[in-house]
Coordinates of C-alpha atoms in Angstrom, one line a residue:
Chain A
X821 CA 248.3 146.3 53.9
X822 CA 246.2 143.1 53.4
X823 CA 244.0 143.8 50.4
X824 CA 241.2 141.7 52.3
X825 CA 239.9 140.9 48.9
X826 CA 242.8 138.8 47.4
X827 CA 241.1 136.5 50.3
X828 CA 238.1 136.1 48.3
X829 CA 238.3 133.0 45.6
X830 CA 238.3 134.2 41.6
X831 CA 235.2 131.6 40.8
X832 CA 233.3 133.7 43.8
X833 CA 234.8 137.0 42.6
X834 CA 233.8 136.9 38.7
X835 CA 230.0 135.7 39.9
X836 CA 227.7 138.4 39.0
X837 CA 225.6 139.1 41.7
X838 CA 221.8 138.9 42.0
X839 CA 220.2 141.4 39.6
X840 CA 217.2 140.3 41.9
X841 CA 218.8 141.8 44.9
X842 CA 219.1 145.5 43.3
X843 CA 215.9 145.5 43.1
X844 CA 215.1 144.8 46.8
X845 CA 217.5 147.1 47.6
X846 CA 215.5 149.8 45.8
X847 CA 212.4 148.4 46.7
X848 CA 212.6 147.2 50.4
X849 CA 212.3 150.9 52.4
X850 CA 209.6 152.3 50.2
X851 CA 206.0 153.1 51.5
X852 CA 203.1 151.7 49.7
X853 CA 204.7 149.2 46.9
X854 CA 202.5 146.8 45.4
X855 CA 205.0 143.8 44.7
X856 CA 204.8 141.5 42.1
X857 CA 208.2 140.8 42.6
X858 CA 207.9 137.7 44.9
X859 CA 209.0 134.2 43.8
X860 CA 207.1 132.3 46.7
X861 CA 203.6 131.9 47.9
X862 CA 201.1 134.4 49.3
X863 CA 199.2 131.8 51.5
X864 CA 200.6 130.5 54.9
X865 CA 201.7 127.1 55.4
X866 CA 198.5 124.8 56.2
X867 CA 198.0 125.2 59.7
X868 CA 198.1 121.1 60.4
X869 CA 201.3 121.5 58.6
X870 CA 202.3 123.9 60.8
X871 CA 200.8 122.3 63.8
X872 CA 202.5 119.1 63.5
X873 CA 206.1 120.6 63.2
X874 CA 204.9 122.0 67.0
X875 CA 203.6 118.6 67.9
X876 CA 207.5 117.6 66.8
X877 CA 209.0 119.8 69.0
X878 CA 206.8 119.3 72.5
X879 CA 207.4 115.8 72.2
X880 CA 211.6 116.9 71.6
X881 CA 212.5 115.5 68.2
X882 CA 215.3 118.1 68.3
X883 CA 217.9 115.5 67.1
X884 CA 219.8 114.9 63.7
X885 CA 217.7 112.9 60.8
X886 CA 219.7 110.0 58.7
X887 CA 221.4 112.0 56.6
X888 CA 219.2 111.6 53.7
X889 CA 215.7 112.5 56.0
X890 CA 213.3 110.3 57.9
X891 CA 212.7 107.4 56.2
X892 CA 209.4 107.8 57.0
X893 CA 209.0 110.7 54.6
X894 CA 211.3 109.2 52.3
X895 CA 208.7 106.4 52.1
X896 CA 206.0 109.1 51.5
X897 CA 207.9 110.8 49.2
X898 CA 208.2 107.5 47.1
X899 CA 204.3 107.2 47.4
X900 CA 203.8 110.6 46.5
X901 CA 206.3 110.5 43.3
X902 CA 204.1 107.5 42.5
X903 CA 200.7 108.7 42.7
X904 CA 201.1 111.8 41.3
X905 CA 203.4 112.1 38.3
X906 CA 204.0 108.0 37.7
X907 CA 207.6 107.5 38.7
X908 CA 209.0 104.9 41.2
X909 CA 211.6 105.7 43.3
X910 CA 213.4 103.7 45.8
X911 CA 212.6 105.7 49.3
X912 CA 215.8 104.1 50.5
X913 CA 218.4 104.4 47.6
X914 CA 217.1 107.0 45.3
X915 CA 215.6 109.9 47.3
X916 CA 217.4 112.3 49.8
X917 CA 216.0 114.9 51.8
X918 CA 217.4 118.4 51.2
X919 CA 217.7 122.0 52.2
X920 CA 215.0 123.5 49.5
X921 CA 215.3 122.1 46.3
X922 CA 218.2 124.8 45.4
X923 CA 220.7 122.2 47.8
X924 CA 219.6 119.5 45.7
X925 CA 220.9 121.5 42.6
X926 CA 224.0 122.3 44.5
X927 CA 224.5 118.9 45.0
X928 CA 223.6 117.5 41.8
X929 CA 225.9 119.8 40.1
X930 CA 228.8 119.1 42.5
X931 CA 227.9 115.3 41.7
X932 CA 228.6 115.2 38.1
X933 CA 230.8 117.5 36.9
X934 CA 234.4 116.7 36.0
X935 CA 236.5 119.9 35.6
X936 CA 235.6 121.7 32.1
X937 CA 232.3 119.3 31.8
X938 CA 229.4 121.0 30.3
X939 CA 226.0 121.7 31.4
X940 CA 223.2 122.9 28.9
X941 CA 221.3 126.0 30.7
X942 CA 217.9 126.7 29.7
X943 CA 217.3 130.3 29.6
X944 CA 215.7 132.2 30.6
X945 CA 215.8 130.3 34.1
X946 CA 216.2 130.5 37.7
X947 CA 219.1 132.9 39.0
X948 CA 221.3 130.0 40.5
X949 CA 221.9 127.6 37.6
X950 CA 224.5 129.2 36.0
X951 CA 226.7 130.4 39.1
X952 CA 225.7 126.8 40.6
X953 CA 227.4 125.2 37.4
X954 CA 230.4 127.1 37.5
X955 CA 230.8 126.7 41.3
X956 CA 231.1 122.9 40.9
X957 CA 234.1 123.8 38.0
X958 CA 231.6 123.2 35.2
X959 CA 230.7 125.5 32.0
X960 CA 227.6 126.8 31.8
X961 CA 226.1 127.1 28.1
X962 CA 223.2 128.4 27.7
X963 CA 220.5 128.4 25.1
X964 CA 217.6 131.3 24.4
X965 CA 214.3 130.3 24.5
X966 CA 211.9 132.6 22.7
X967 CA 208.7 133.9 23.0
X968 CA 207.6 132.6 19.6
X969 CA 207.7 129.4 21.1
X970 CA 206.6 130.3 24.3
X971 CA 210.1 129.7 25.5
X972 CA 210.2 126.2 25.1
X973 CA 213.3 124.3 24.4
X974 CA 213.2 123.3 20.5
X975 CA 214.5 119.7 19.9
X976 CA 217.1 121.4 17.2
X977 CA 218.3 123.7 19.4
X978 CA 219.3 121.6 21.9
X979 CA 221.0 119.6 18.8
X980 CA 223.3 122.8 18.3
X981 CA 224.3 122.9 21.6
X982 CA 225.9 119.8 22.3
X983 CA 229.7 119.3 22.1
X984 CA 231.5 116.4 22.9
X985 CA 232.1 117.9 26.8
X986 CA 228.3 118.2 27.2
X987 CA 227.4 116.3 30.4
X988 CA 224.1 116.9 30.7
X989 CA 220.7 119.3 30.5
X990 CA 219.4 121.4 33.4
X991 CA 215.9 121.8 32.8
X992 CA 212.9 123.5 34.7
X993 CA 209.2 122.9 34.0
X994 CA 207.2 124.8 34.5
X995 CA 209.4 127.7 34.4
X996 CA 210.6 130.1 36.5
X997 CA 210.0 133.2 35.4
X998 CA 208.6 132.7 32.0
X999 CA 205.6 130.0 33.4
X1000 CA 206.0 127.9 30.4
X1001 CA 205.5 124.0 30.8
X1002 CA 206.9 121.4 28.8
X1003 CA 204.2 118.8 27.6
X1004 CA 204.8 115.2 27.1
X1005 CA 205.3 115.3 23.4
X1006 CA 207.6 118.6 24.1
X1007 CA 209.4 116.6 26.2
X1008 CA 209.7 113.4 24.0
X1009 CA 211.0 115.7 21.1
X1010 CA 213.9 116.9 24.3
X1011 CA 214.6 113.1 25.3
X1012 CA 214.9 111.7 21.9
X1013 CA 218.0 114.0 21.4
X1014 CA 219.5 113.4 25.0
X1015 CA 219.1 109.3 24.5
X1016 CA 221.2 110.0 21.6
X1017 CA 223.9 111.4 22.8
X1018 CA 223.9 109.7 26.1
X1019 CA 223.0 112.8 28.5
X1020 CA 221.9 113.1 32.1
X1021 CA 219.1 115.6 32.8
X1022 CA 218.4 117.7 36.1
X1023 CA 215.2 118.4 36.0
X1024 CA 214.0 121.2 38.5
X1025 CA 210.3 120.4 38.9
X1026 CA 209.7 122.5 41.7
X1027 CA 206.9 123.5 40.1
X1028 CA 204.9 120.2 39.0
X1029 CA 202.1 121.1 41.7
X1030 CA 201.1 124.4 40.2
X1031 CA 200.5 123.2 36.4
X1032 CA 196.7 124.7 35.8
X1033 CA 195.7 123.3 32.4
X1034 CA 196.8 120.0 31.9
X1035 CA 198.8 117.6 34.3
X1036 CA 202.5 118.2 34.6
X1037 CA 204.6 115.4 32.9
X1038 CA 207.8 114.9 34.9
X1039 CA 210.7 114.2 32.5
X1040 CA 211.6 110.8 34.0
X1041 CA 208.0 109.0 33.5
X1042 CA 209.7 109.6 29.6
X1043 CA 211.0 106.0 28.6
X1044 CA 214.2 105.8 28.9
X1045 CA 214.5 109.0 31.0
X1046 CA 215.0 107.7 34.8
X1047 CA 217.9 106.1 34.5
X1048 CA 219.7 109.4 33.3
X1049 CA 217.2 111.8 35.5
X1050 CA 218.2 113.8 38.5
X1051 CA 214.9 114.7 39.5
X1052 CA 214.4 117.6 42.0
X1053 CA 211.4 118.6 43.9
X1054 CA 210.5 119.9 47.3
X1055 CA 207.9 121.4 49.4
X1056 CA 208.6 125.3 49.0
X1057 CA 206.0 126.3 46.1
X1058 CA 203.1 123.8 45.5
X1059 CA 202.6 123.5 49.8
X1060 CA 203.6 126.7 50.7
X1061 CA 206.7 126.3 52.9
X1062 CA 208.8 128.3 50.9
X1063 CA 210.5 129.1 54.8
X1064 CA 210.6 125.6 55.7
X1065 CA 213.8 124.9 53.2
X1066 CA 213.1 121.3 52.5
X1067 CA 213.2 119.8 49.4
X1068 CA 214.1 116.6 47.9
X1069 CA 216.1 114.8 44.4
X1070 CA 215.8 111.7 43.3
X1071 CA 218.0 109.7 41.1
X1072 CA 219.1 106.5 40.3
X1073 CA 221.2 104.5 43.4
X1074 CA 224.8 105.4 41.9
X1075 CA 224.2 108.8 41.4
X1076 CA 221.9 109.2 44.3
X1077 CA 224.9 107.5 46.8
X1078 CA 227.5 110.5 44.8
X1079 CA 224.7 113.0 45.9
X1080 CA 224.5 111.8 49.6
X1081 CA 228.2 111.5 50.2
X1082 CA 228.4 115.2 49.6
X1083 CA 224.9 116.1 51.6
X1084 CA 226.4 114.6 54.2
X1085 CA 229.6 116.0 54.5
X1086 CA 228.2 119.9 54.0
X1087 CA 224.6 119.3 55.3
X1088 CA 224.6 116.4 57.1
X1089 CA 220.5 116.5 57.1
X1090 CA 217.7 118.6 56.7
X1091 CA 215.8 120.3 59.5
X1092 CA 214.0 118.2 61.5
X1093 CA 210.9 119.9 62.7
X1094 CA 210.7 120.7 58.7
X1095 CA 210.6 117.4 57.8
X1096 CA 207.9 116.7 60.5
X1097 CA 206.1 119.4 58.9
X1098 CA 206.7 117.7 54.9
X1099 CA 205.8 114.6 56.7
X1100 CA 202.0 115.9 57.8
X1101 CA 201.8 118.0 54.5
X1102 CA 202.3 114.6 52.3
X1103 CA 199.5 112.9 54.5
X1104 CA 197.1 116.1 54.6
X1105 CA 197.7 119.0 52.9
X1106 CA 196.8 117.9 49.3
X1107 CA 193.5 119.1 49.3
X1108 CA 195.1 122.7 50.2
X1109 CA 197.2 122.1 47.1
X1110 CA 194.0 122.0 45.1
X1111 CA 192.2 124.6 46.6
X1112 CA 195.8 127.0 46.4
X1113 CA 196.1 126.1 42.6
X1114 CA 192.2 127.1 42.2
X1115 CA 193.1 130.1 42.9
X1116 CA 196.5 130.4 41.4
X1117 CA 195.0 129.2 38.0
X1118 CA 192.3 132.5 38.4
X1119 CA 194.8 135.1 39.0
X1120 CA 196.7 133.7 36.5
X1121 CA 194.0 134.5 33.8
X1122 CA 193.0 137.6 35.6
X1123 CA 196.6 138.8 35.0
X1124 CA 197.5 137.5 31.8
X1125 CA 194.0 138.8 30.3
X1126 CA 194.5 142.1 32.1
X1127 CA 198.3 142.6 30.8
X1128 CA 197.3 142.1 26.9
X1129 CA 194.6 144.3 27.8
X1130 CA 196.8 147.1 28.7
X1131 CA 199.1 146.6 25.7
X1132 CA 201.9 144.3 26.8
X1133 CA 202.1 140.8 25.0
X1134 CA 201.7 138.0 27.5
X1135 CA 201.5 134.4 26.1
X1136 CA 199.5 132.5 28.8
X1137 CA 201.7 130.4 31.2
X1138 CA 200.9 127.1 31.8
X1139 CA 202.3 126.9 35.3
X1140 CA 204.4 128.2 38.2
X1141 CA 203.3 131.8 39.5
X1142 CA 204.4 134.0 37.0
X1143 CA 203.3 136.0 33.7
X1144 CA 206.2 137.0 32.1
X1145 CA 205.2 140.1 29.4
X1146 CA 207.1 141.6 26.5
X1147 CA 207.5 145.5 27.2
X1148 CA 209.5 145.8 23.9
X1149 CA 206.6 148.0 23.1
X1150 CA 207.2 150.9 25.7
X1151 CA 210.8 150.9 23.8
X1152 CA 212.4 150.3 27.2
X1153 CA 214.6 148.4 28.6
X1154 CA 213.5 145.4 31.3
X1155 CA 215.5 147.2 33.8
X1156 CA 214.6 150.5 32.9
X1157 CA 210.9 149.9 32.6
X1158 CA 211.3 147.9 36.3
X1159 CA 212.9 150.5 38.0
X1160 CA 210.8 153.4 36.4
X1161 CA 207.7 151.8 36.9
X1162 CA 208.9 151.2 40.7
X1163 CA 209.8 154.3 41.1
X1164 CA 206.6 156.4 39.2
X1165 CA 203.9 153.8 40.3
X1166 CA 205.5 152.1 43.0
X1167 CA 204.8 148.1 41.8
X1168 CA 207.5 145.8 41.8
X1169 CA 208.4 143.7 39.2
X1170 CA 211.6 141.4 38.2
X1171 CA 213.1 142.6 34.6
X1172 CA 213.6 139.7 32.9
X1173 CA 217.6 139.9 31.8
X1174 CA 218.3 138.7 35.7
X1175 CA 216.9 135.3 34.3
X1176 CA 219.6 135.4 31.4
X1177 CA 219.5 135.3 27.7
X1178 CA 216.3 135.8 25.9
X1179 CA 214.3 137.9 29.1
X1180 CA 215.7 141.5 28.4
X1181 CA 212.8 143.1 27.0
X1182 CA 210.3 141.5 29.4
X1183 CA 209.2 141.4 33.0
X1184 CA 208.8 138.6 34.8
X1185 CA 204.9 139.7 37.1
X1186 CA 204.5 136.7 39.8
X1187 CA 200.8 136.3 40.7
X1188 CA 201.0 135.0 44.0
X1189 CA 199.0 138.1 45.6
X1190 CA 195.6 138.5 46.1
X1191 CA 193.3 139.8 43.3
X1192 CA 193.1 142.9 45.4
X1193 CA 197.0 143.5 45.0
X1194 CA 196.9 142.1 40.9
X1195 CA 193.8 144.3 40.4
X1196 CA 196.0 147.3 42.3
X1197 CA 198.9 146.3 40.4
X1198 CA 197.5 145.8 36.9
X1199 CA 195.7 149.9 37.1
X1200 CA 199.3 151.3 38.3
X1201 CA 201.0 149.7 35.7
X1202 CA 198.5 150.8 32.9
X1203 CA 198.8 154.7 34.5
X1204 CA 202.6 154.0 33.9
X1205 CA 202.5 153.1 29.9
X1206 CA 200.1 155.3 29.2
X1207 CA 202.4 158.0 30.5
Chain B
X1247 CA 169.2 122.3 39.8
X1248 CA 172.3 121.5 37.9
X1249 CA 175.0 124.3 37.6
X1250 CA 177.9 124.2 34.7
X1251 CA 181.9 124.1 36.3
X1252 CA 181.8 128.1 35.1
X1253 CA 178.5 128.9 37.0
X1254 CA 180.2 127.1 40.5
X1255 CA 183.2 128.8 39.9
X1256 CA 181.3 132.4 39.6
X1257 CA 179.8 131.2 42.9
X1258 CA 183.4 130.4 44.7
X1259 CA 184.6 133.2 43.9
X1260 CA 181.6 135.8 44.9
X1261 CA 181.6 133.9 47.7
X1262 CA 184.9 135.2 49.3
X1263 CA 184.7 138.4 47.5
X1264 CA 181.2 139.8 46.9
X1265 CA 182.6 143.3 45.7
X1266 CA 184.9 141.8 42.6
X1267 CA 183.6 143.9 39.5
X1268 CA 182.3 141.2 36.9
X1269 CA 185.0 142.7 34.4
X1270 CA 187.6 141.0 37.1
X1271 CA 185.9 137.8 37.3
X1272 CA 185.3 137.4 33.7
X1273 CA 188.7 137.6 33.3
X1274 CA 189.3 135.1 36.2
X1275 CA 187.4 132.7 34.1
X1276 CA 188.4 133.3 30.6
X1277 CA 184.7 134.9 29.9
X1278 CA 183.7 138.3 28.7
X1279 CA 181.8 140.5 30.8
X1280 CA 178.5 140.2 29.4
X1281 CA 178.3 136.6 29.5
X1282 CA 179.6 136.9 33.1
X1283 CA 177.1 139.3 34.3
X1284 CA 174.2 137.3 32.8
X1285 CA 174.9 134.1 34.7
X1286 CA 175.6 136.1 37.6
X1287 CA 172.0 137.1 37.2
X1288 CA 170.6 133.7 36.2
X1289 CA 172.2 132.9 39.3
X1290 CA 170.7 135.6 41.5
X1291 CA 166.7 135.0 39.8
X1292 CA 167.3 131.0 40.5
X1293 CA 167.9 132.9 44.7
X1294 CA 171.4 130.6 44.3
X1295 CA 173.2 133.8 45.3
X1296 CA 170.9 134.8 48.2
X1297 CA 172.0 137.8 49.0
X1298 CA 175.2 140.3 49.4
X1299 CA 176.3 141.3 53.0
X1300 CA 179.0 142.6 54.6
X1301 CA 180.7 141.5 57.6
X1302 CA 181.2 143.8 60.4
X1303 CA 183.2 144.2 63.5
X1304 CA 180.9 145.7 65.5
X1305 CA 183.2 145.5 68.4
X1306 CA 185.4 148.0 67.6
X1307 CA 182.6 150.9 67.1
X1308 CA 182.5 152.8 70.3
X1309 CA 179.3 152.8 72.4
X1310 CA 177.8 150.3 69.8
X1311 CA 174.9 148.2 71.7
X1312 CA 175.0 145.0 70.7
X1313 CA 174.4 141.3 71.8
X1314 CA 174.1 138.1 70.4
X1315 CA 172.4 134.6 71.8
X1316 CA 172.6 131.1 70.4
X1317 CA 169.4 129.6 71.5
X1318 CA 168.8 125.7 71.7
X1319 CA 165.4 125.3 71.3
X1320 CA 163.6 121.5 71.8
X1321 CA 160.3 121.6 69.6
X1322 CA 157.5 119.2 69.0
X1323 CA 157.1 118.8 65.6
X1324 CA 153.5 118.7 63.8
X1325 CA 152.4 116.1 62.0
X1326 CA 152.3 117.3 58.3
X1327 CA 154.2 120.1 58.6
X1328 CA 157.6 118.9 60.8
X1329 CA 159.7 121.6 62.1
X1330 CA 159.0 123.7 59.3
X1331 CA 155.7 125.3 61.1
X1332 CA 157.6 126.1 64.2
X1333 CA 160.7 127.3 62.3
X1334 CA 158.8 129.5 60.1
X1335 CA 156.8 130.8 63.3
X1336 CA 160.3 131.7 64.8
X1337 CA 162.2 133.1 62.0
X1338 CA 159.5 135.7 61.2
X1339 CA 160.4 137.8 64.2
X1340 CA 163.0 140.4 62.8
X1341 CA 165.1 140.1 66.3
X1342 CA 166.5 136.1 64.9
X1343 CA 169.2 136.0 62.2
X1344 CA 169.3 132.2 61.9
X1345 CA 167.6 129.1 62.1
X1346 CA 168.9 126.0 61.7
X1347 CA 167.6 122.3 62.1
X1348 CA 169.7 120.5 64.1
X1349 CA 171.2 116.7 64.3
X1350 CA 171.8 116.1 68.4
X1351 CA 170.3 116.9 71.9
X1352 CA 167.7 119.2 70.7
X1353 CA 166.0 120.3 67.6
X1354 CA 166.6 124.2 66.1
X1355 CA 169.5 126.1 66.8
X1356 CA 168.4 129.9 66.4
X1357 CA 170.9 133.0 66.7
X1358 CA 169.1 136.3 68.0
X1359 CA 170.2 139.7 68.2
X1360 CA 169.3 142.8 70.7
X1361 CA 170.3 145.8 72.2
X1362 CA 170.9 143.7 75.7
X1363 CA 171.1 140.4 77.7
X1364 CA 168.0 142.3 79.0
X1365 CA 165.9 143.0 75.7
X1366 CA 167.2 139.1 74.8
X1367 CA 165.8 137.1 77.7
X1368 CA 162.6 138.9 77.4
X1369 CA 162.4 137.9 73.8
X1370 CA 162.9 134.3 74.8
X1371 CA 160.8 134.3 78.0
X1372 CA 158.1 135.9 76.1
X1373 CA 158.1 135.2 72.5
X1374 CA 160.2 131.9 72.3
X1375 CA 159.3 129.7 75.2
X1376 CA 155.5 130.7 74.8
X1377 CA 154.9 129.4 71.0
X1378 CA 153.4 125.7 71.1
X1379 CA 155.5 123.8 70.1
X1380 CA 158.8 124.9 72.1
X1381 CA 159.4 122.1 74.5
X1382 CA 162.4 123.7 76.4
X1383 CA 165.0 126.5 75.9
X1384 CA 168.9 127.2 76.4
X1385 CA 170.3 130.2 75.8
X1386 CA 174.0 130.9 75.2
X1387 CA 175.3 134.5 75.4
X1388 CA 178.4 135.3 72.8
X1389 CA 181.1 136.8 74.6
X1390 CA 183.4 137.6 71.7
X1391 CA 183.8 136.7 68.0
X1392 CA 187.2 135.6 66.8
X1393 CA 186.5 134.1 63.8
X1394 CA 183.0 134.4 61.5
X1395 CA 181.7 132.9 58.4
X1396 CA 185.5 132.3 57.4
X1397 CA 187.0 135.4 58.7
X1398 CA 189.0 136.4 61.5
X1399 CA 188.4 139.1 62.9
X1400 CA 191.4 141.2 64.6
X1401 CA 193.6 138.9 62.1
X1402 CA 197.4 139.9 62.6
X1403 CA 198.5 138.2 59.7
X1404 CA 200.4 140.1 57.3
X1405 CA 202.1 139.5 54.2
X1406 CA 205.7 138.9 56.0
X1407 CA 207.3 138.1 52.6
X1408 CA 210.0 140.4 51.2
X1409 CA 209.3 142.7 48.5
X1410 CA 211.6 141.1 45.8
X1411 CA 213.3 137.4 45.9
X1412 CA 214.1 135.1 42.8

């Protein structure tokens, strides 16, 4: 008999799945849950946005894009890189359009690493950096952030961490799912170390739009930094076209012509009516991104205000959508305490060990709802610890 | 009058949601309540926050008598006074929500509300085109609201995401 799962490839068989997906599994066929479980937006993509990816399609702009996008939007892209967080990029060496800005970590891992190369994780983190590492035959090693620092990277641990195998530092700011941005003197204290030893950095700023008390500093306007930045962005989070899948990396012209040659053999380009869409939403839709953070930066301090309130430790995030508590006092688990309280008060939250080292014992509570839901949210989960 | 960033804010965000309890919006501002609720009434004695209303679909009550007219009214204005006479003359009857000086073809644009096309175009045959100064009138019936004052009404847009997703 063919055991049909000999088929399967060991890398893809040791991956541990999702611990995100449980949790929509439990949570997808109940009645009534108030979710705070979701990583995206709660508004709609800005109707011109919208309207111009129809405008693409009536006049039949169906066909393939070079493969790394229009070069019209690469040309904004550069403007908008400029403008707004003070790098320069070549629009037509150093920037490629791709699918969301999780392809441009696909490809920026797949890029770089020799067999057995390492690649510094900062945890906790996004759910795909370490399977994506060990997909392109890297090792993934990781370093805890703590909450006494507000989970930010200290310059000595990073020191600790490097071997002589260590290719580079994946880092995300602000971060998903603790919130936490990096400032510029954080991130000076992070660059010194990585100029010494000659790093790279992937820098997942998917987040640079929603920073809400001061302005996000991308890691590449560092001196010194651009030249050994792979810089990823995209559209999904800051305008709201989290269903679009478009995002974007840039880097400098060797490594961005390494990135390309593999985008276009597995991609070839991203969507087209999508890139219409970035197109309009680079022209227009920054005064949407205002008004969207306006509001983000509200429910932020409702949320963060209301969780200390209720008894569970919350420093306040300085970007992204998400308030990421300690529950250590309910003597819980993260995953106990997330699937009790979805299953006593229905509200859905992420536990925080799916984001790796250093989240068990807290839940990550995204504020990308309406106050209605946060206000719903916030008086369930006080019913539930005061059980 | 000059307002401080806070006081705006309080204002943008009673504006889309008048029924926010000012414990939530201290909160949303990094205030405490008290301090909260006294420049919402600072803010309420200066008549910046006019009034709360709420708005009402009015279409979807059975049997519910209802119509409204935009009226574009041409005026002479008075020396002195400008349109402010006349507009003051027509806001006073209880059947006109709105008044509104106008840039354009004619002068005031005024909404008014009744019972009936009927109980409308008497009001404007007899009321509106008599007063003085009214130079001409053209009335507009509304045949149905989609969208009001920001809102849409019958909106089908739901929250489509998924419950959980990284």
């Amino acid at each position: 008999m063919t055991k049909t799962k000999e088929f399967v490839a060991e890398s893809v068989q040791n991956m541990r799945p999702s611990g995100i997906r449980k949790f929509f599994d439990l949570a997808a066929n109940m009645e009534g849950v108030v979710s705070l479980g979701v990583g995206e937006p709660d508004f709609v993509t800005s109707w011109s946005v919208r309207e111009a990816a129809i405008l693409s399609l009536e006049k039949g702009y169906t066909s393939y894009t070079a493969n790394a996008g229009l070069l019209e939007l690469r040309n904004e892209i550069a403007d908008y890189m400029e403008n707004r967080f003070h790098v320069k990029y070549d629009p037509k060496e150093e920037i490629i359009v791709t699918v969301g800005a999780s392809q441009a970590i696909d490809i920026a891992m797949r890029a770089i690493i020799n067999p057995g190369d390492e690649i510094i994780v900062v945890e906790p983190c996004f759910v795909s950096y370490v399977p994506l590492v060990e997909l392109a035959g890297g090792k993934a090693v990781t370093i805890e952030t703590k909450p006494e620092h507000d989970f930010k990277l200290q310059p000595d641990q990073l020191k600790q961490a490097i071997t002589p195998k260590t290719k580079a530092l994946l880092i995300c700011s602000p971060n998903n799912p603790t919130g936490t941005q990096l400032t510029k003197e954080d991130l000076q204290g992070i660059c010194d170390i990585v100029i010494e030893h000659d790093l790279l950095v992937i820098a997942d700023e998917i987040y640079a739009e929603l920073a809400y008390d001061i302005q996000h500093t991308s890691i590449a306007s560092i001196e010194g930094m651009q030249e050994r930045t792979i810089l990823i962005n995209g559209f999904s989070k800051g305008f709201a076209m989290t269903g679009w899948r478009l995002g974007f990396c840039c880097a400098p012209k060797e490594i961005s012509h390494a990135c390309l040659k593999i985008h276009q053999y597995a991609m070839m380009c991203a969507s087209t009516p999508a890139q219409y869409a970035a197109l309009e939403a680079l022209q227009s839709g920054m005064d949407d991104v205002v008004q969207m953070t306006k509001d983000y930066r509200r429910r932020r301090n409702y949320i963060v205000s209301s969780l200390n309130e209720i008894g569970l430790d919350c420093h306040i995030p300085g970007g992204a959508f998400y308030a990421f508590p300690s529950i250590k006092s309910t003597g819980l688990s993260s995953e106990e305490f997330a699937e009790k309280l979805l299953m006593e008060q229905k509200v859905a939250v992420v536990p925080g060990n799916v984001f790796g080292k250093g989240g068990e014992g807290h839940i990550r509570c995204s504020y990308a709802s309406s106050m209605e839901q946060l206000q719903e949210a916030i008086k369930r989960i006080k019913n539930f610890i005061e059980k | 009058m000059k307002l401080t960033d806070r006081e705006i804010e309080i204002l943008e965000i009673l504006e889309k949601d008048a029924l926010l309890s000012s414990d939530s919006i201290a909160k949303m501002i990094g205030l405490n309540k008290d301090e909260t609720e006294e420049i919402i009434k600072k803010l309420q004695d200066e008549k910046i926050i006019v009034h709360y209303t709420t708005l009402i679909d009015w279409a979807k009550v059975d049997n519910y008598q209802g119509v409204t007219a935009m009226i574009d009214v041409k005026v002479t204005p008075k020396r002195g006074v400008g349109f402010r006479e006349v507009a003051e003359r027509i806001y006073r009857f209880q059947e006109v929500s709105s008044v509104y000086l106008m840039s354009g073809a004619y002068d005031l644009s005024v909404t008014v509300e009744g019972k009936s096309m009927n109980e409308i175009a008497q009001f404007v045959s007899e009321k509106l085109s008599t007063l003085d100064s009214v130079v001409s009138t053209t009335t507009h019936f509304q045949l149905k609201k989609y969208k009001h004052d920001g809102s849409v009404y019958d909106s089908d847009q739901n929250d489509n995401r998924i419950v959980v997703s990284p």
